[in-house]
Amino acid sequence: MPQLPDDLDAVAVRTWCSLALEALGRERAEIDAINVYPIADGDTGTNLYLTLESASAAVEAVFAAHETGATAPATADAVRAMAHGALIGARGNSGTILAQLLRGMAGVLADGGDAAHLRLALTSAADAARQAVAHPVEGTVLTVAAEAAEAAEAARGEAPDLRTVVTAAYEGARAALARTPEQLAVLGRAGVVDAGGRGLVAVLGALVETVTGQAPVRGPRTASGNAAKAPVTVDGGSVVGLPVGGTPVEGVTEGGLPASAPVEGPPDCPEDGSAGPAFEVIYLLEARDEQVARLRTRLDALGDSLVVVGGDGLWHVHVHVDDAGAAVEAGVEAGRPYRIRITHFATESGHDVRVQAEPAQRAVVVVVPGDGLAGLCTEAGATTVIARPGEPPASGELVEAIRRAHAREVVLLPNDAALRHTAAAAAEQARTEGVRVALVPTRAAVQGIAALAVHEPDRGFDEDVVAMTAAAGATRYAELAVAERQSWTMAGICQAGDILGLIDGDVAVIGSDVPHTARTVLDRMLAAGGELVTLVLGEDVPDALADALEEHVREGHLAVDTVVYRGGHQRAPLLIGVE
């Protein structure tokens, strides 16, 4: 049995993230099902999971980068990575608040992880989350976080150790969660607890397991032992009940309705998801504090559910608005927004749809390195996931894309050797949900393009997968990169600023400029034969380079065709494929 921690050091933080991710993975569907506030879009569990997955990946990266091997990373490095990972990967209203909770904890735990620091961390987290929300509402995750902190603080008089404080916080959160239907009318009418609060209870339960070695026992589903009922929004905005497993709701009758009269909710927030702003807008923002203060005021006037979290120049913005363009424009005026995500509730969250459309027979999900290829693949009928420079997609994002494809059979093209395990995990998760998934191990975007070109949804699934795999395997791939520092490569020693030509993942050419290096790489690849050259240009590469390379291929390699695509903002200035 592993030794239990006396304080939250880096190893304990890593364990906590892993266990919390497992807990949210188990409870994701149930949490989604009881999501009625502020919008009944059924994605709170998924958003919490994706946010925590990003936090966990950031912690794992800290451990992977720790070179000594003899000791673990510093606690401060682990908790700050956890908070930063959650910030950049936060999804939805609930995920954004969770990111701020973790950030609030990290600011204190970086100085120590004993019982006293944990009490302060929980209080700091609850305060930070409440301050980040433009109009805090009781009966939500904010209430659950505050009462967890109060319960931990109340343990002060007992001279508690870490286990006592963690357990007290968890029990306080559970008790607060059970009272949420009495505090928020929409929850009381539906007979469910707050979905975000339930997710926080799962995260705190994982912390209990981390420090005690035992997972907390989940209570009965309701006071009567029957399942609570989760709401489903339909055309008229009415709510009907579907049984889900879950969380004890004190005072909920066997029929799933609250035993006591509901408390009225805030007047400016729709309680049943049938009205309110049409769009959810989320983006990361690089901006100064004073600019963010003005941004809050402007976004608050545009819509509701405003949450702005972060600090030190990097912020995560979440808001529900009718004018998505104005919300993004406000971000542009405040600083530099990026990773912009706009969701139209009526089309993407299932609102106003009484019966879900029949799934397609087959779909392709493809990871692409830039917006340009995303457009190309979308036109070809694929569902895309963009892997931005330095921000590879997590398995949860791939699972979400598979769900979005809404098909019985899915072919997954990761287009990156480093995503092999991530894609495999996503495929396995999707299979548990009844989707037949085939993973074609494409290692580069040009291989994915080749596979997509031969995709035929009308033929048998196995036959289609074999054809796509063969097309990808017959495509050699290369990319150009800029050396960041002096280092030894398979082609010799390179200096910072050199242009590297990588063929099938290995450095084969070291050059001083992009055109010459590209020509050399093409000649080496075509020396073994080829019929088609694919060039994918980065956003800063001029069209003249593509014209020159096409002419070079025509002059030196007869009967070889060339196609050129614009990849947009991608890591490599040039991607090359030879079939």
Coordinates of C-alpha atoms in Angstrom, one line a residue:
M1 CA 0.0 0.0 0.0
P2 CA 1.5 3.4 -1.0
Q3 CA 2.5 5.7 1.8
L4 CA -0.2 8.3 2.5
P5 CA 0.9 12.0 2.4
D6 CA 1.2 14.2 5.5
D7 CA 0.9 17.2 3.3
L8 CA 0.0 18.0 -0.3
D9 CA 3.4 17.7 -2.0
A10 CA 3.9 17.4 -5.8
V11 CA 3.3 13.7 -5.8
A12 CA 0.0 14.1 -3.9
V13 CA -1.1 16.8 -6.3
R14 CA -0.4 14.5 -9.2
T15 CA -2.4 11.7 -7.5
W16 CA -5.2 14.1 -6.8
C17 CA -5.5 15.2 -10.4
S18 CA -5.5 11.6 -11.6
L19 CA -8.1 10.5 -9.2
A20 CA -10.3 13.5 -9.8
L21 CA -10.1 12.9 -13.5
E22 CA -11.2 9.3 -13.0
A23 CA -14.1 10.4 -10.7
L24 CA -15.4 13.0 -13.2
G25 CA -15.0 10.4 -16.0
R26 CA -17.2 8.0 -14.1
E27 CA -19.8 10.7 -13.2
R28 CA -19.7 12.8 -16.4
A29 CA -22.9 11.4 -17.9
E30 CA -24.8 11.7 -14.7
I31 CA -23.7 15.3 -14.1
D32 CA -24.5 16.2 -17.7
A33 CA -28.0 14.8 -17.2
I34 CA -28.8 17.0 -14.2
N35 CA -27.4 20.2 -15.8
V36 CA -30.3 22.7 -15.8
Y37 CA -28.6 26.0 -14.7
P38 CA -27.8 28.5 -16.0
I39 CA -28.5 26.8 -19.4
A40 CA -30.0 23.3 -19.7
D41 CA -27.4 22.3 -22.3
G42 CA -26.3 19.0 -20.7
D43 CA -22.6 19.5 -20.8
T44 CA -21.5 20.4 -17.3
G45 CA -19.9 17.0 -16.5
T46 CA -18.1 17.0 -19.9
N47 CA -16.8 20.5 -19.4
L48 CA -15.5 19.7 -15.9
Y49 CA -13.9 16.6 -17.2
L50 CA -12.1 18.4 -20.1
T51 CA -11.0 21.2 -17.7
L52 CA -9.5 18.7 -15.2
E53 CA -7.9 16.7 -18.0
S54 CA -6.0 19.8 -19.1
A55 CA -4.9 20.4 -15.5
S56 CA -3.8 16.8 -15.1
A57 CA -1.9 16.9 -18.4
A58 CA 0.0 20.1 -17.3
V59 CA 1.0 18.4 -14.0
E60 CA 2.2 15.3 -15.9
A61 CA 4.3 17.6 -18.1
V62 CA 6.0 19.0 -15.1
F63 CA 6.9 15.5 -13.9
A64 CA 8.1 14.6 -17.4
A65 CA 10.3 17.6 -17.6
H66 CA 11.9 17.0 -14.2
E67 CA 15.3 15.7 -15.2
T68 CA 16.9 14.7 -11.9
G69 CA 14.7 11.6 -11.4
A70 CA 15.9 11.4 -7.8
T71 CA 13.3 13.7 -6.3
A72 CA 9.9 14.9 -7.3
P73 CA 9.2 18.4 -8.7
A74 CA 8.7 21.2 -6.2
T75 CA 5.1 21.5 -4.9
A76 CA 4.9 25.0 -6.2
D77 CA 5.6 23.9 -9.7
A78 CA 3.0 21.2 -9.6
V79 CA 0.1 23.3 -8.2
R80 CA 0.9 26.2 -10.5
A81 CA 0.9 23.8 -13.5
M82 CA -2.4 22.4 -12.3
A83 CA -3.9 25.9 -12.2
H84 CA -2.4 27.0 -15.5
G85 CA -3.5 23.8 -17.2
A86 CA -7.1 24.3 -16.0
L87 CA -7.1 27.9 -17.1
I88 CA -6.0 27.3 -20.7
G89 CA -8.2 24.2 -21.0
A90 CA -11.3 25.5 -19.2
R91 CA -14.6 24.6 -20.9
G92 CA -18.0 26.2 -20.3
N93 CA -19.3 28.1 -17.3
S94 CA -18.6 25.2 -14.8
G95 CA -15.1 24.5 -16.1
T96 CA -14.2 28.2 -16.0
I97 CA -15.2 28.4 -12.3
L98 CA -13.3 25.2 -11.5
A99 CA -10.2 26.7 -13.1
Q100 CA -10.5 29.7 -10.8
L101 CA -11.0 27.5 -7.8
L102 CA -7.8 25.6 -8.6
R103 CA -6.0 28.9 -9.2
G104 CA -7.1 30.2 -5.8
M105 CA -5.9 27.0 -4.1
A106 CA -2.6 27.0 -6.0
G107 CA -1.7 30.5 -4.8
V108 CA -1.7 29.3 -1.2
L109 CA -0.5 25.7 -1.6
A110 CA 2.6 26.9 -3.4
D111 CA 3.8 28.0 0.0
G112 CA 2.9 24.8 1.8
G113 CA 0.6 21.8 1.8
D114 CA -0.1 21.2 5.4
A115 CA -3.5 21.4 7.1
A116 CA -3.3 25.1 7.9
H117 CA -2.3 26.0 4.3
L118 CA -5.1 23.8 3.0
R119 CA -7.7 25.6 5.1
L120 CA -6.5 28.9 3.7
A121 CA -6.4 27.5 0.2
L122 CA -10.0 26.4 0.3
T123 CA -11.1 29.8 1.5
S124 CA -8.9 31.6 -1.1
A125 CA -10.5 29.4 -3.8
A126 CA -14.1 30.1 -2.8
D127 CA -13.4 33.8 -2.6
A128 CA -11.6 33.9 -6.0
A129 CA -14.4 32.0 -7.7
R130 CA -17.1 34.3 -6.3
Q131 CA -15.2 37.4 -7.4
A132 CA -14.8 36.0 -10.9
V133 CA -18.5 35.7 -11.4
A134 CA -20.3 38.9 -12.4
H135 CA -23.5 38.0 -10.6
P136 CA -23.0 35.2 -8.0
V137 CA -26.0 33.1 -7.4
E138 CA -26.6 30.9 -4.3
G139 CA -27.4 27.3 -4.8
T140 CA -24.6 26.8 -7.3
V141 CA -21.0 25.6 -7.2
L142 CA -20.1 28.9 -5.5
T143 CA -22.2 28.0 -2.5
V144 CA -20.7 24.5 -2.4
A145 CA -17.2 25.8 -2.5
A146 CA -17.9 28.4 0.2
E147 CA -19.4 25.9 2.6
A148 CA -16.6 23.4 2.0
A149 CA -14.2 26.1 3.0
E150 CA -16.3 27.0 6.1
A151 CA -16.4 23.4 7.2
A152 CA -12.6 23.1 6.8
E153 CA -12.1 26.3 8.8
A154 CA -14.4 25.0 11.6
A155 CA -12.1 22.1 12.1
R156 CA -9.4 24.5 13.3
G157 CA -10.3 24.1 17.0
E158 CA -9.6 20.3 16.9
A159 CA -5.8 20.8 16.0
P160 CA -6.5 18.8 12.9
D161 CA -4.2 17.0 10.6
L162 CA -4.5 17.1 6.8
R163 CA -6.9 14.2 6.7
T164 CA -9.3 15.8 9.1
V165 CA -9.4 19.1 7.2
V166 CA -9.9 17.3 3.8
T167 CA -12.7 15.1 5.2
A168 CA -14.4 18.1 6.8
A169 CA -14.3 20.1 3.5
Y170 CA -15.8 17.1 1.6
E171 CA -18.6 16.6 4.1
G172 CA -19.3 20.3 4.1
A173 CA -19.5 20.3 0.3
R174 CA -21.9 17.3 0.3
A175 CA -24.2 18.9 2.8
A176 CA -24.2 22.2 0.8
L177 CA -24.9 20.3 -2.4
A178 CA -27.9 18.6 -0.9
R179 CA -29.4 22.0 0.0
T180 CA -29.0 23.5 -3.5
P181 CA -32.5 22.6 -4.6
E182 CA -33.9 24.7 -1.7
Q183 CA -31.8 27.7 -2.8
L184 CA -32.3 27.8 -6.5
A185 CA -35.9 27.4 -7.9
V186 CA -34.9 25.7 -11.1
L187 CA -33.2 22.9 -9.2
G188 CA -36.1 22.5 -6.9
R189 CA -38.6 22.2 -9.7
A190 CA -36.5 19.6 -11.5
G191 CA -35.7 17.7 -8.3
V192 CA -31.9 17.7 -8.9
V193 CA -28.9 19.2 -7.2
D194 CA -26.6 21.7 -8.9
A195 CA -24.5 20.0 -11.5
G196 CA -21.4 22.1 -11.0
G197 CA -21.6 21.6 -7.3
R198 CA -21.8 17.9 -7.8
G199 CA -18.7 18.0 -9.9
L200 CA -16.8 19.9 -7.2
V201 CA -17.9 17.2 -4.6
A202 CA -16.4 14.6 -6.9
V203 CA -13.1 16.6 -7.1
L204 CA -13.0 16.9 -3.3
G205 CA -13.8 13.2 -2.9
A206 CA -10.7 12.5 -5.0
L207 CA -8.7 14.7 -2.6
V208 CA -10.1 12.6 0.4
E209 CA -9.0 9.4 -1.4
T210 CA -5.5 11.0 -2.0
V211 CA -4.8 11.7 1.6
T212 CA -6.7 8.9 3.3
G213 CA -6.3 6.1 0.8
Q214 CA -10.0 5.4 0.8
A215 CA -12.6 6.7 -1.6
P216 CA -15.6 8.2 0.1
V217 CA -18.8 6.2 0.0
R218 CA -21.5 7.7 -2.3
G219 CA -24.8 8.2 -0.5
P220 CA -28.3 7.1 -1.6
R221 CA -29.6 8.6 -4.8
T222 CA -32.4 10.6 -3.1
A223 CA -33.9 10.8 0.4
S224 CA -36.3 8.0 -0.7
G225 CA -33.6 5.9 -2.3
N226 CA -35.0 6.5 -5.8
A227 CA -33.2 8.2 -8.7
A228 CA -33.6 11.9 -9.1
K229 CA -34.9 13.1 -12.4
A230 CA -32.9 15.0 -14.9
P231 CA -34.6 17.6 -17.1
V232 CA -34.6 17.6 -20.9
T233 CA -35.4 20.8 -22.7
V234 CA -37.8 20.4 -25.6
D235 CA -39.5 22.6 -28.2
G236 CA -41.8 24.4 -25.8
G237 CA -39.2 24.8 -23.1
S238 CA -40.9 22.4 -20.8
V239 CA -39.0 20.0 -18.6
V240 CA -39.6 16.3 -18.3
G241 CA -37.9 13.8 -16.0
L242 CA -35.5 11.1 -16.9
P243 CA -33.9 8.9 -14.2
V244 CA -30.3 9.3 -13.5
G245 CA -28.0 8.0 -10.8
G246 CA -26.4 10.2 -8.4
T247 CA -26.4 12.5 -5.5
P248 CA -28.5 12.6 -2.4
V249 CA -31.1 15.3 -2.5
E250 CA -32.6 15.9 0.9
G251 CA -36.3 16.8 0.8
V252 CA -36.9 15.3 -2.6
T253 CA -39.9 13.1 -2.9
E254 CA -40.2 9.8 -4.6
G255 CA -41.5 11.5 -7.7
G256 CA -38.4 13.6 -8.0
L257 CA -40.0 16.9 -6.9
P258 CA -38.9 19.1 -3.9
A259 CA -40.8 18.5 -0.8
S260 CA -40.7 22.2 0.2
A261 CA -41.7 25.3 -1.7
P262 CA -38.9 26.4 -4.1
V263 CA -37.0 29.6 -3.5
E264 CA -37.2 32.1 -6.3
G265 CA -34.0 32.4 -8.4
P266 CA -32.4 35.5 -9.8
P267 CA -34.6 37.4 -12.3
D268 CA -31.9 38.0 -14.9
C269 CA -31.1 34.3 -15.6
P270 CA -33.4 32.0 -17.5
E271 CA -34.1 29.0 -15.3
D272 CA -35.2 26.4 -17.8
G273 CA -33.0 27.0 -20.7
S274 CA -35.9 28.1 -22.9
A275 CA -34.9 31.7 -23.2
G276 CA -31.8 33.9 -22.8
P277 CA -28.8 34.6 -25.0
A278 CA -28.2 32.5 -28.1
F279 CA -24.4 32.1 -27.9
E280 CA -21.8 31.0 -25.5
V281 CA -18.5 32.8 -26.2
I282 CA -15.2 31.6 -24.6
Y283 CA -11.7 32.7 -25.3
L284 CA -8.2 33.1 -23.7
L285 CA -7.1 36.7 -23.4
E286 CA -3.7 38.3 -23.0
A287 CA -4.4 41.6 -21.3
R288 CA -3.5 43.9 -18.4
D289 CA -5.6 44.1 -15.3
E290 CA -7.0 47.5 -16.0
Q291 CA -8.1 46.4 -19.5
V292 CA -9.8 43.3 -18.0
A293 CA -11.8 45.5 -15.6
R294 CA -13.2 47.5 -18.5
L295 CA -13.9 44.3 -20.4
R296 CA -16.0 42.9 -17.5
T297 CA -18.1 46.0 -17.6
R298 CA -18.7 45.8 -21.3
L299 CA -19.4 42.1 -21.4
D300 CA -21.8 42.4 -18.5
A301 CA -23.8 44.8 -20.5
L302 CA -23.9 42.4 -23.5
G303 CA -25.2 39.3 -21.8
D304 CA -25.1 37.1 -18.7
S305 CA -23.3 34.1 -17.1
L306 CA -20.1 36.3 -17.2
V307 CA -17.1 34.6 -15.7
V308 CA -13.6 36.1 -16.1
V309 CA -10.8 34.1 -14.4
G310 CA -7.0 34.2 -14.4
G311 CA -4.4 36.9 -13.8
D312 CA -0.7 37.8 -14.4
G313 CA -1.6 38.8 -18.0
L314 CA -3.5 35.7 -19.0
W315 CA -7.3 35.4 -18.6
H316 CA -10.1 33.0 -19.5
V317 CA -13.3 34.7 -20.5
H318 CA -16.8 33.1 -20.6
V319 CA -20.1 34.8 -21.4
H320 CA -23.5 34.1 -22.8
V321 CA -24.6 36.8 -25.4
D322 CA -26.8 37.3 -28.4
D323 CA -24.1 39.2 -30.3
A324 CA -21.1 36.9 -30.4
G325 CA -19.2 39.3 -32.6
A326 CA -19.5 42.1 -30.1
A327 CA -18.1 39.8 -27.3
V328 CA -15.1 38.9 -29.4
E329 CA -14.6 42.6 -30.4
A330 CA -14.6 43.6 -26.8
G331 CA -11.8 41.1 -26.2
V332 CA -9.8 42.5 -29.2
E333 CA -10.1 46.0 -27.7
A334 CA -8.9 44.7 -24.3
G335 CA -5.9 42.7 -25.5
R336 CA -5.2 39.6 -27.6
P337 CA -7.9 37.0 -27.6
Y338 CA -7.2 33.5 -29.0
R339 CA -8.6 30.0 -28.8
I340 CA -12.0 31.6 -29.5
R341 CA -14.9 29.2 -29.1
I342 CA -18.5 30.2 -30.0
T343 CA -21.4 27.8 -29.4
H344 CA -24.9 28.5 -30.7
F345 CA -27.1 26.9 -28.1
A346 CA -30.0 26.2 -30.4
T347 CA -27.9 24.2 -32.8
E348 CA -25.1 22.7 -30.8
S349 CA -26.6 22.0 -27.3
G350 CA -29.8 20.3 -28.5
H351 CA -32.2 23.0 -27.5
D352 CA -35.4 23.2 -29.5
V353 CA -34.9 19.7 -30.7
R354 CA -37.7 17.3 -29.6
V355 CA -36.2 14.2 -31.2
Q356 CA -32.5 13.9 -31.9
A357 CA -31.7 13.2 -35.5
E358 CA -30.7 9.7 -36.5
P359 CA -26.9 9.2 -36.5
A360 CA -25.1 9.0 -39.8
Q361 CA -23.7 5.6 -40.7
R362 CA -20.1 6.7 -40.9
A363 CA -18.0 9.8 -40.2
V364 CA -14.3 10.8 -40.2
V365 CA -12.8 12.8 -37.3
V366 CA -9.4 14.4 -38.2
V367 CA -6.9 16.4 -36.2
V368 CA -5.4 19.2 -38.2
P369 CA -2.6 21.7 -37.4
G370 CA -4.3 24.9 -38.7
D371 CA -7.5 26.6 -39.7
G372 CA -6.8 26.3 -43.4
L373 CA -6.7 22.5 -43.3
A374 CA -9.7 22.5 -41.0
G375 CA -11.8 24.2 -43.7
L376 CA -10.5 21.8 -46.3
C377 CA -11.4 18.7 -44.3
T378 CA -14.8 20.1 -43.3
E379 CA -15.6 20.6 -47.0
A380 CA -14.7 17.0 -47.5
G381 CA -17.3 16.0 -44.8
A382 CA -14.9 15.4 -41.9
T383 CA -15.3 16.6 -38.3
T384 CA -12.2 18.5 -37.3
V385 CA -10.1 19.1 -34.2
I386 CA -7.5 21.9 -34.4
A387 CA -4.1 21.2 -32.8
R388 CA -2.7 24.6 -32.3
P389 CA 1.1 25.1 -31.8
G390 CA 2.1 23.9 -28.3
E391 CA -1.6 22.9 -27.5
P392 CA -2.2 19.3 -28.6
P393 CA -5.8 18.2 -28.1
A394 CA -6.6 16.1 -25.0
S395 CA -8.5 12.8 -25.3
G396 CA -11.6 14.4 -24.0
E397 CA -11.6 16.8 -27.0
L398 CA -11.3 13.9 -29.4
V399 CA -14.2 12.1 -27.7
E400 CA -16.3 15.3 -27.9
A401 CA -15.5 15.5 -31.7
I402 CA -16.5 11.8 -32.1
R403 CA -19.8 12.6 -30.4
R404 CA -20.2 15.7 -32.5
A405 CA -19.8 13.6 -35.6
H406 CA -22.9 11.8 -34.5
A407 CA -22.3 8.6 -36.5
R408 CA -22.5 4.8 -35.7
E409 CA -19.0 4.3 -37.2
V410 CA -16.1 6.7 -37.0
V411 CA -12.6 6.7 -38.5
L412 CA -10.2 8.7 -36.4
L413 CA -7.1 10.3 -38.0
P414 CA -4.8 11.8 -35.3
N415 CA -2.2 13.0 -37.8
D416 CA 0.6 13.1 -35.2
A417 CA 2.7 10.3 -33.8
A418 CA 2.6 12.0 -30.4
L419 CA -1.2 11.7 -30.3
R420 CA -1.2 7.9 -30.7
H421 CA -2.0 7.1 -27.1
T422 CA -4.4 10.1 -26.7
A423 CA -6.3 9.0 -29.8
A424 CA -6.4 5.4 -28.6
A425 CA -7.9 6.5 -25.3
A426 CA -10.5 8.5 -27.0
A427 CA -11.4 5.6 -29.3
E428 CA -11.8 3.3 -26.4
Q429 CA -14.0 5.8 -24.5
A430 CA -16.2 6.2 -27.6
R431 CA -16.5 2.5 -28.0
T432 CA -18.0 2.2 -24.5
E433 CA -20.7 4.7 -25.7
G434 CA -21.7 2.3 -28.5
V435 CA -19.7 3.9 -31.4
R436 CA -17.6 1.7 -33.6
V437 CA -14.3 3.5 -33.9
A438 CA -11.3 2.6 -36.1
L439 CA -8.0 4.4 -35.4
V440 CA -5.9 4.9 -38.5
P441 CA -2.4 5.7 -37.1
T442 CA -1.6 8.7 -39.4
R443 CA 1.5 10.5 -38.3
A444 CA 1.2 13.8 -40.2
A445 CA -1.5 16.0 -41.7
V446 CA -0.5 15.1 -45.3
Q447 CA -1.2 11.4 -44.5
G448 CA -4.6 12.4 -43.1
I449 CA -5.3 14.3 -46.4
A450 CA -4.4 11.2 -48.4
A451 CA -6.6 8.9 -46.2
L452 CA -9.6 11.3 -46.4
A453 CA -9.2 11.5 -50.2
V454 CA -10.0 7.8 -50.6
H455 CA -12.7 7.7 -48.0
E456 CA -16.0 6.2 -49.3
P457 CA -18.8 6.0 -46.7
D458 CA -20.9 3.8 -49.0
R459 CA -18.6 0.8 -48.9
G460 CA -18.1 -1.6 -46.0
F461 CA -16.5 -0.2 -42.8
D462 CA -13.5 -2.5 -42.8
E463 CA -12.9 -2.1 -46.5
D464 CA -13.0 1.7 -46.1
V465 CA -10.6 1.6 -43.1
V466 CA -8.1 -0.6 -45.1
A467 CA -8.2 1.7 -48.1
M468 CA -7.6 4.8 -45.9
T469 CA -4.8 3.1 -44.0
A470 CA -3.1 2.0 -47.2
A471 CA -3.3 5.6 -48.6
A472 CA -1.8 7.0 -45.5
G473 CA 0.9 4.4 -45.4
A474 CA 1.8 5.1 -49.0
T475 CA 2.4 8.8 -48.2
R476 CA 5.8 9.9 -47.0
Y477 CA 5.8 13.0 -45.0
A478 CA 8.1 15.9 -44.3
E479 CA 8.1 19.3 -42.6
L480 CA 10.3 22.3 -42.3
A481 CA 11.2 23.6 -38.9
V482 CA 13.4 26.4 -37.4
A483 CA 16.1 25.2 -35.0
E484 CA 15.7 26.8 -31.6
R485 CA 19.2 26.1 -30.4
Q486 CA 22.4 24.3 -31.3
S487 CA 22.0 20.6 -31.2
W488 CA 23.2 17.3 -32.7
T489 CA 20.9 15.7 -35.3
M490 CA 21.0 12.8 -37.7
A491 CA 22.1 15.2 -40.4
G492 CA 24.9 16.8 -38.3
I493 CA 25.1 19.7 -35.9
C494 CA 22.6 22.5 -36.4
Q495 CA 22.7 26.1 -35.1
A496 CA 19.9 28.2 -33.7
G497 CA 18.0 29.7 -36.7
D498 CA 18.9 26.9 -39.1
I499 CA 16.1 25.5 -41.3
L500 CA 15.6 21.8 -40.6
G501 CA 14.1 19.4 -43.1
L502 CA 12.5 16.5 -41.3
I503 CA 11.6 13.4 -43.4
D504 CA 9.4 10.8 -41.7
G505 CA 10.1 12.4 -38.4
D506 CA 14.0 12.5 -38.6
V507 CA 16.2 15.5 -39.5
A508 CA 17.5 14.8 -43.0
V509 CA 18.5 18.3 -44.2
I510 CA 20.0 21.3 -42.5
G511 CA 19.7 24.5 -44.5
S512 CA 20.0 28.3 -44.2
D513 CA 16.7 29.2 -45.9
V514 CA 13.2 27.8 -46.5
P515 CA 13.3 27.6 -50.4
H516 CA 16.6 25.8 -50.7
T517 CA 15.8 23.4 -47.8
A518 CA 12.4 22.6 -49.3
R519 CA 13.9 21.8 -52.7
T520 CA 16.5 19.5 -51.2
V521 CA 13.8 17.7 -49.1
L522 CA 11.6 17.2 -52.2
D523 CA 14.5 15.8 -54.3
R524 CA 15.4 13.3 -51.5
M525 CA 11.8 12.2 -51.2
L526 CA 11.1 11.9 -54.9
A527 CA 14.4 10.0 -55.5
A528 CA 12.4 6.9 -54.3
G529 CA 9.6 7.7 -56.7
G530 CA 6.2 9.3 -56.4
E531 CA 3.1 10.4 -58.3
L532 CA 1.7 13.3 -56.2
V533 CA 3.3 16.0 -54.1
T534 CA 1.2 17.8 -51.5
L535 CA 2.4 21.1 -50.1
V536 CA 0.8 22.7 -47.1
L537 CA 1.9 26.3 -46.5
G538 CA 1.9 28.1 -43.2
E539 CA 0.2 31.5 -42.9
D540 CA 3.4 33.5 -43.3
V541 CA 4.8 31.6 -46.3
P542 CA 4.3 33.5 -49.6
D543 CA 2.5 32.0 -52.6
A544 CA 5.7 32.5 -54.6
L545 CA 7.4 29.7 -52.7
A546 CA 4.6 27.3 -53.7
D547 CA 5.0 28.4 -57.4
A548 CA 8.7 27.9 -57.3
L549 CA 8.4 24.4 -55.7
E550 CA 5.8 23.4 -58.3
E551 CA 8.1 24.5 -61.1
H552 CA 11.0 22.6 -59.5
V553 CA 9.0 19.4 -59.4
R554 CA 7.8 19.8 -63.0
E555 CA 11.3 20.4 -64.3
G556 CA 13.1 17.6 -62.3
H557 CA 10.4 14.9 -61.9
L558 CA 8.2 14.1 -64.9
A559 CA 4.7 12.9 -64.5
V560 CA 4.5 14.1 -60.8
D561 CA 1.6 16.3 -60.0
T562 CA 1.6 18.9 -57.2
V563 CA -1.3 20.2 -55.1
V564 CA -1.0 23.2 -52.8
Y565 CA -3.1 24.0 -49.7
R566 CA -3.0 26.9 -47.2
G567 CA -2.7 25.5 -43.7
G568 CA -3.2 28.8 -41.8
H569 CA -1.6 29.2 -38.4
Q570 CA 0.4 26.1 -38.0
R571 CA 3.7 25.1 -36.2
A572 CA 5.7 24.3 -39.4
P573 CA 6.1 26.8 -42.2
L574 CA 5.8 24.0 -44.8
L575 CA 4.4 20.4 -44.7
I576 CA 5.2 18.1 -47.6
G577 CA 3.7 14.8 -48.6
V578 CA 4.7 12.4 -51.4
E579 CA 2.4 9.7 -52.6

